[in-house]
PDB file of C-alpha atoms in Angstrom:
ATOM      1  CA  MET A   1     -19.300  17.746  25.433  1.00  0.00           C
ATOM      2  CA  LYS A   2     -18.356  20.742  23.275  1.00  0.00           C
ATOM      3  CA  VAL A   3     -14.773  19.525  23.157  1.00  0.00           C
ATOM      4  CA  LEU A   4     -15.931  16.139  21.873  1.00  0.00           C
ATOM      5  CA  VAL A   5     -18.013  17.778  19.134  1.00  0.00           C
ATOM      6  CA  VAL A   6     -15.097  19.978  18.072  1.00  0.00           C
ATOM      7  CA  PHE A   7     -12.727  16.993  18.110  1.00  0.00           C
ATOM      8  CA  CYS A   8     -15.078  14.956  15.915  1.00  0.00           C
ATOM      9  CA  ALA A   9     -15.472  17.876  13.510  1.00  0.00           C
ATOM     10  CA  VAL A  10     -11.702  18.330  13.218  1.00  0.00           C
ATOM     11  CA  LEU A  11     -11.231  14.597  12.735  1.00  0.00           C
ATOM     12  CA  ALA A  12     -13.843  14.584   9.966  1.00  0.00           C
ATOM     13  CA  LEU A  13     -12.134  17.527   8.275  1.00  0.00           C
ATOM     14  CA  VAL A  14      -8.727  15.878   8.400  1.00  0.00           C
ATOM     15  CA  TYR A  15     -10.090  12.620   7.010  1.00  0.00           C
ATOM     16  CA  ALA A  16     -12.098  14.447   4.336  1.00  0.00           C
ATOM     17  CA  ASN A  17      -8.941  16.167   3.070  1.00  0.00           C
ATOM     18  CA  TRP A  18      -7.052  12.895   2.687  1.00  0.00           C
ATOM     19  CA  LYS A  19      -6.900  11.296  -0.723  1.00  0.00           C
ATOM     20  CA  PRO A  20      -4.842   8.355  -1.908  1.00  0.00           C
ATOM     21  CA  LYS A  21      -1.534   9.087  -3.575  1.00  0.00           C
ATOM     22  CA  THR A  22      -1.154   8.431  -7.267  1.00  0.00           C
ATOM     23  CA  LEU A  23       1.181   5.655  -8.359  1.00  0.00           C
ATOM     24  CA  GLU A  24       3.740   8.313  -9.300  1.00  0.00           C
ATOM     25  CA  GLU A  25       3.491   9.915  -5.840  1.00  0.00           C
ATOM     26  CA  TRP A  26       3.675   6.482  -4.202  1.00  0.00           C
ATOM     27  CA  ASN A  27       6.844   5.636  -6.148  1.00  0.00           C
ATOM     28  CA  LYS A  28       8.391   8.980  -5.170  1.00  0.00           C
ATOM     29  CA  SER A  29       7.612   8.275  -1.509  1.00  0.00           C
ATOM     30  CA  ARG A  30       9.039   4.784  -1.896  1.00  0.00           C
ATOM     31  CA  ALA A  31      12.327   6.177  -3.265  1.00  0.00           C
ATOM     32  CA  GLU A  32      12.496   8.728  -0.437  1.00  0.00           C
ATOM     33  CA  CYS A  33      11.940   5.980   2.146  1.00  0.00           C
ATOM     34  CA  PHE A  34      14.578   3.767   0.547  1.00  0.00           C
ATOM     35  CA  GLU A  35      17.029   6.603   1.061  1.00  0.00           C
ATOM     36  CA  SER A  36      15.930   7.937   4.457  1.00  0.00           C
ATOM     37  CA  GLU A  37      15.648   4.466   5.994  1.00  0.00           C
ATOM     38  CA  LYS A  38      18.845   3.233   4.330  1.00  0.00           C
ATOM     39  CA  VAL A  39      17.044   0.220   2.853  1.00  0.00           C
ATOM     40  CA  SER A  40      19.509  -2.294   1.433  1.00  0.00           C
ATOM     41  CA  GLN A  41      19.621  -2.975  -2.292  1.00  0.00           C
ATOM     42  CA  ARG A  42      18.472  -6.538  -1.591  1.00  0.00           C
ATOM     43  CA  CYS A  43      15.349  -5.333   0.247  1.00  0.00           C
ATOM     44  CA  GLN A  44      14.612  -2.799  -2.476  1.00  0.00           C
ATOM     45  CA  GLU A  45      14.741  -5.521  -5.119  1.00  0.00           C
ATOM     46  CA  GLU A  46      12.479  -7.799  -3.069  1.00  0.00           C
ATOM     47  CA  LEU A  47       9.952  -5.005  -2.646  1.00  0.00           C
ATOM     48  CA  LYS A  48      10.029  -4.237  -6.357  1.00  0.00           C
ATOM     49  CA  ARG A  49       9.269  -7.935  -7.031  1.00  0.00           C
ATOM     50  CA  ASP A  50       6.316  -7.695  -4.609  1.00  0.00           C
ATOM     51  CA  GLU A  51       8.020  -9.986  -2.114  1.00  0.00           C
ATOM     52  CA  HIS A  52       8.191  -9.404   1.618  1.00  0.00           C
ATOM     53  CA  PRO A  53      11.730  -8.507   2.605  1.00  0.00           C
ATOM     54  CA  HIS A  54      12.781  -9.472   6.096  1.00  0.00           C
ATOM     55  CA  GLU A  55      15.281  -6.753   6.949  1.00  0.00           C
ATOM     56  CA  CYS A  56      13.928  -3.407   5.788  1.00  0.00           C
ATOM     57  CA  GLY A  57      14.154  -1.516   9.031  1.00  0.00           C
ATOM     58  CA  CYS A  58      11.525   1.172   9.244  1.00  0.00           C
ATOM     59  CA  TYR A  59      10.525   1.184   5.556  1.00  0.00           C
ATOM     60  CA  PHE A  60       6.862   0.213   6.058  1.00  0.00           C
ATOM     61  CA  ARG A  61       6.324   2.867   8.712  1.00  0.00           C
ATOM     62  CA  CYS A  62       8.012   5.444   6.489  1.00  0.00           C
ATOM     63  CA  ILE A  63       5.902   4.674   3.422  1.00  0.00           C
ATOM     64  CA  GLY A  64       2.785   4.590   5.598  1.00  0.00           C
ATOM     65  CA  MET A  65       3.570   7.992   7.099  1.00  0.00           C
ATOM     66  CA  LYS A  66       4.350   9.558   3.719  1.00  0.00           C
ATOM     67  CA  THR A  67       1.147   8.238   2.143  1.00  0.00           C
ATOM     68  CA  GLY A  68      -1.031   9.080   5.133  1.00  0.00           C
ATOM     69  CA  ILE A  69      -2.111   5.509   5.908  1.00  0.00           C
ATOM     70  CA  TRP A  70      -0.028   4.972   9.075  1.00  0.00           C
ATOM     71  CA  HIS A  71      -0.137   6.648  12.486  1.00  0.00           C
ATOM     72  CA  ASP A  72       2.194   5.627  15.294  1.00  0.00           C
ATOM     73  CA  THR A  73      -0.672   5.532  17.806  1.00  0.00           C
ATOM     74  CA  ASN A  74      -3.268   3.624  15.784  1.00  0.00           C
ATOM     75  CA  GLY A  75      -1.201   1.822  13.163  1.00  0.00           C
ATOM     76  CA  PHE A  76      -2.490   1.414   9.623  1.00  0.00           C
ATOM     77  CA  ASP A  77      -5.884   2.955   8.877  1.00  0.00           C
ATOM     78  CA  ILE A  78      -7.882   0.158   7.222  1.00  0.00           C
ATOM     79  CA  GLU A  79     -10.040   2.421   5.059  1.00  0.00           C
ATOM     80  CA  LYS A  80      -7.160   4.583   3.869  1.00  0.00           C
ATOM     81  CA  THR A  81      -4.860   1.612   3.343  1.00  0.00           C
ATOM     82  CA  HIS A  82      -7.453  -0.193   1.255  1.00  0.00           C
ATOM     83  CA  GLU A  83      -8.185   2.923  -0.788  1.00  0.00           C
ATOM     84  CA  ALA A  84      -4.468   3.639  -1.309  1.00  0.00           C
ATOM     85  CA  LEU A  85      -3.660   0.094  -2.406  1.00  0.00           C
ATOM     86  CA  VAL A  86      -6.572  -0.081  -4.847  1.00  0.00           C
ATOM     87  CA  ALA A  87      -5.658   3.349  -6.261  1.00  0.00           C
ATOM     88  CA  THR A  88      -2.118   2.140  -6.987  1.00  0.00           C
ATOM     89  CA  GLY A  89      -3.028  -1.032  -8.840  1.00  0.00           C
ATOM     90  CA  TRP A  90      -3.576  -3.672  -6.165  1.00  0.00           C
ATOM     91  CA  GLU A  91      -6.454  -6.018  -5.483  1.00  0.00           C
ATOM     92  CA  VAL A  92      -7.020  -6.544  -1.771  1.00  0.00           C
ATOM     93  CA  GLU A  93     -10.019  -7.308   0.422  1.00  0.00           C
ATOM     94  CA  LYS A  94     -10.641  -5.079   3.437  1.00  0.00           C
ATOM     95  CA  ASP A  95     -11.485  -8.137   5.524  1.00  0.00           C
ATOM     96  CA  ASN A  96      -8.038  -9.568   4.824  1.00  0.00           C
ATOM     97  CA  LEU A  97      -6.392  -6.306   5.853  1.00  0.00           C
ATOM     98  CA  LYS A  98      -8.431  -6.388   9.063  1.00  0.00           C
ATOM     99  CA  LYS A  99      -7.137  -9.893   9.795  1.00  0.00           C
ATOM    100  CA  CYS A 100      -3.544  -8.685   9.656  1.00  0.00           C
ATOM    101  CA  PHE A 101      -4.195  -5.416  11.442  1.00  0.00           C
ATOM    102  CA  SER A 102      -5.985  -7.095  14.357  1.00  0.00           C
ATOM    103  CA  ALA A 103      -3.580 -10.071  14.496  1.00  0.00           C
ATOM    104  CA  ASN A 104      -0.667  -7.720  15.120  1.00  0.00           C
ATOM    105  CA  PRO A 105      -1.421  -5.614  18.199  1.00  0.00           C
ATOM    106  CA  LYS A 106       0.365  -2.371  18.856  1.00  0.00           C
ATOM    107  CA  GLU A 107       4.035  -2.634  19.763  1.00  0.00           C
ATOM    108  CA  ASP A 108       6.192  -0.035  21.464  1.00  0.00           C
ATOM    109  CA  ASP A 109       8.356   0.074  18.347  1.00  0.00           C
ATOM    110  CA  PRO A 110       6.259   1.400  15.423  1.00  0.00           C
ATOM    111  CA  CYS A 111       8.831   0.088  12.942  1.00  0.00           C
ATOM    112  CA  LYS A 112       8.435  -3.490  14.177  1.00  0.00           C
ATOM    113  CA  TRP A 113       4.660  -3.075  14.375  1.00  0.00           C
ATOM    114  CA  SER A 114       4.261  -1.802  10.801  1.00  0.00           C
ATOM    115  CA  THR A 115       6.633  -4.500   9.531  1.00  0.00           C
ATOM    116  CA  ALA A 116       4.654  -7.255  11.303  1.00  0.00           C
ATOM    117  CA  VAL A 117       1.431  -6.086   9.643  1.00  0.00           C
ATOM    118  CA  ALA A 118       3.095  -5.883   6.221  1.00  0.00           C
ATOM    119  CA  LYS A 119       4.603  -9.337   6.719  1.00  0.00           C
ATOM    120  CA  CYS A 120       1.144 -10.774   7.432  1.00  0.00           C
ATOM    121  CA  VAL A 121      -0.303  -9.189   4.278  1.00  0.00           C
ATOM    122  CA  TYR A 122       2.581 -10.436   2.120  1.00  0.00           C
ATOM    123  CA  GLU A 123       2.872 -13.927   3.582  1.00  0.00           C
ATOM    124  CA  ASN A 124      -0.858 -14.597   3.327  1.00  0.00           C
ATOM    125  CA  LYS A 125      -0.792 -13.354  -0.269  1.00  0.00           C
ATOM    126  CA  TYR A 126      -3.595 -10.874   0.379  1.00  0.00           C
ATOM    127  CA  LEU A 127      -2.183  -8.446  -2.202  1.00  0.00           C
ATOM    128  CA  LYS A 128      -2.438  -9.144  -5.902  1.00  0.00           C
ATOM    129  CA  ARG A 129      -1.588  -6.871  -8.801  1.00  0.00           C
ATOM    130  CA  LYS A 130      -4.593  -5.930 -10.901  1.00  0.00           C
ATOM    131  CA  GLU A 131      -4.411  -7.592 -14.269  1.00  0.00           C
TER     132      GLU A 131
END
């Protein structure tokens, strides 16, 4: 029982210390992921136009890891993802994120898993730039 209490306390501390990245930090992470994941110029351009690219390798996992919204065991954290997207100029409903997160169960390959979730969000047009 003590272990459970300590675990919950540590989890609360970790979550409490998380805050969404600024747009500048997000863009820096994006550039780092483009490089580290060797994302093609075509995919980079599609992402910059807010389109879902089909061949971006592990980009979505990378950006999720760098911004603290992705974990290879649990996938995207709905609360953190929503907060991060809103903080960087997007309009998105949590319920729509939940639809994509639950419709794409965990895969052995976290790159494919994160890409499937992102594809759902993009293809259903759940993300819109704030005007």
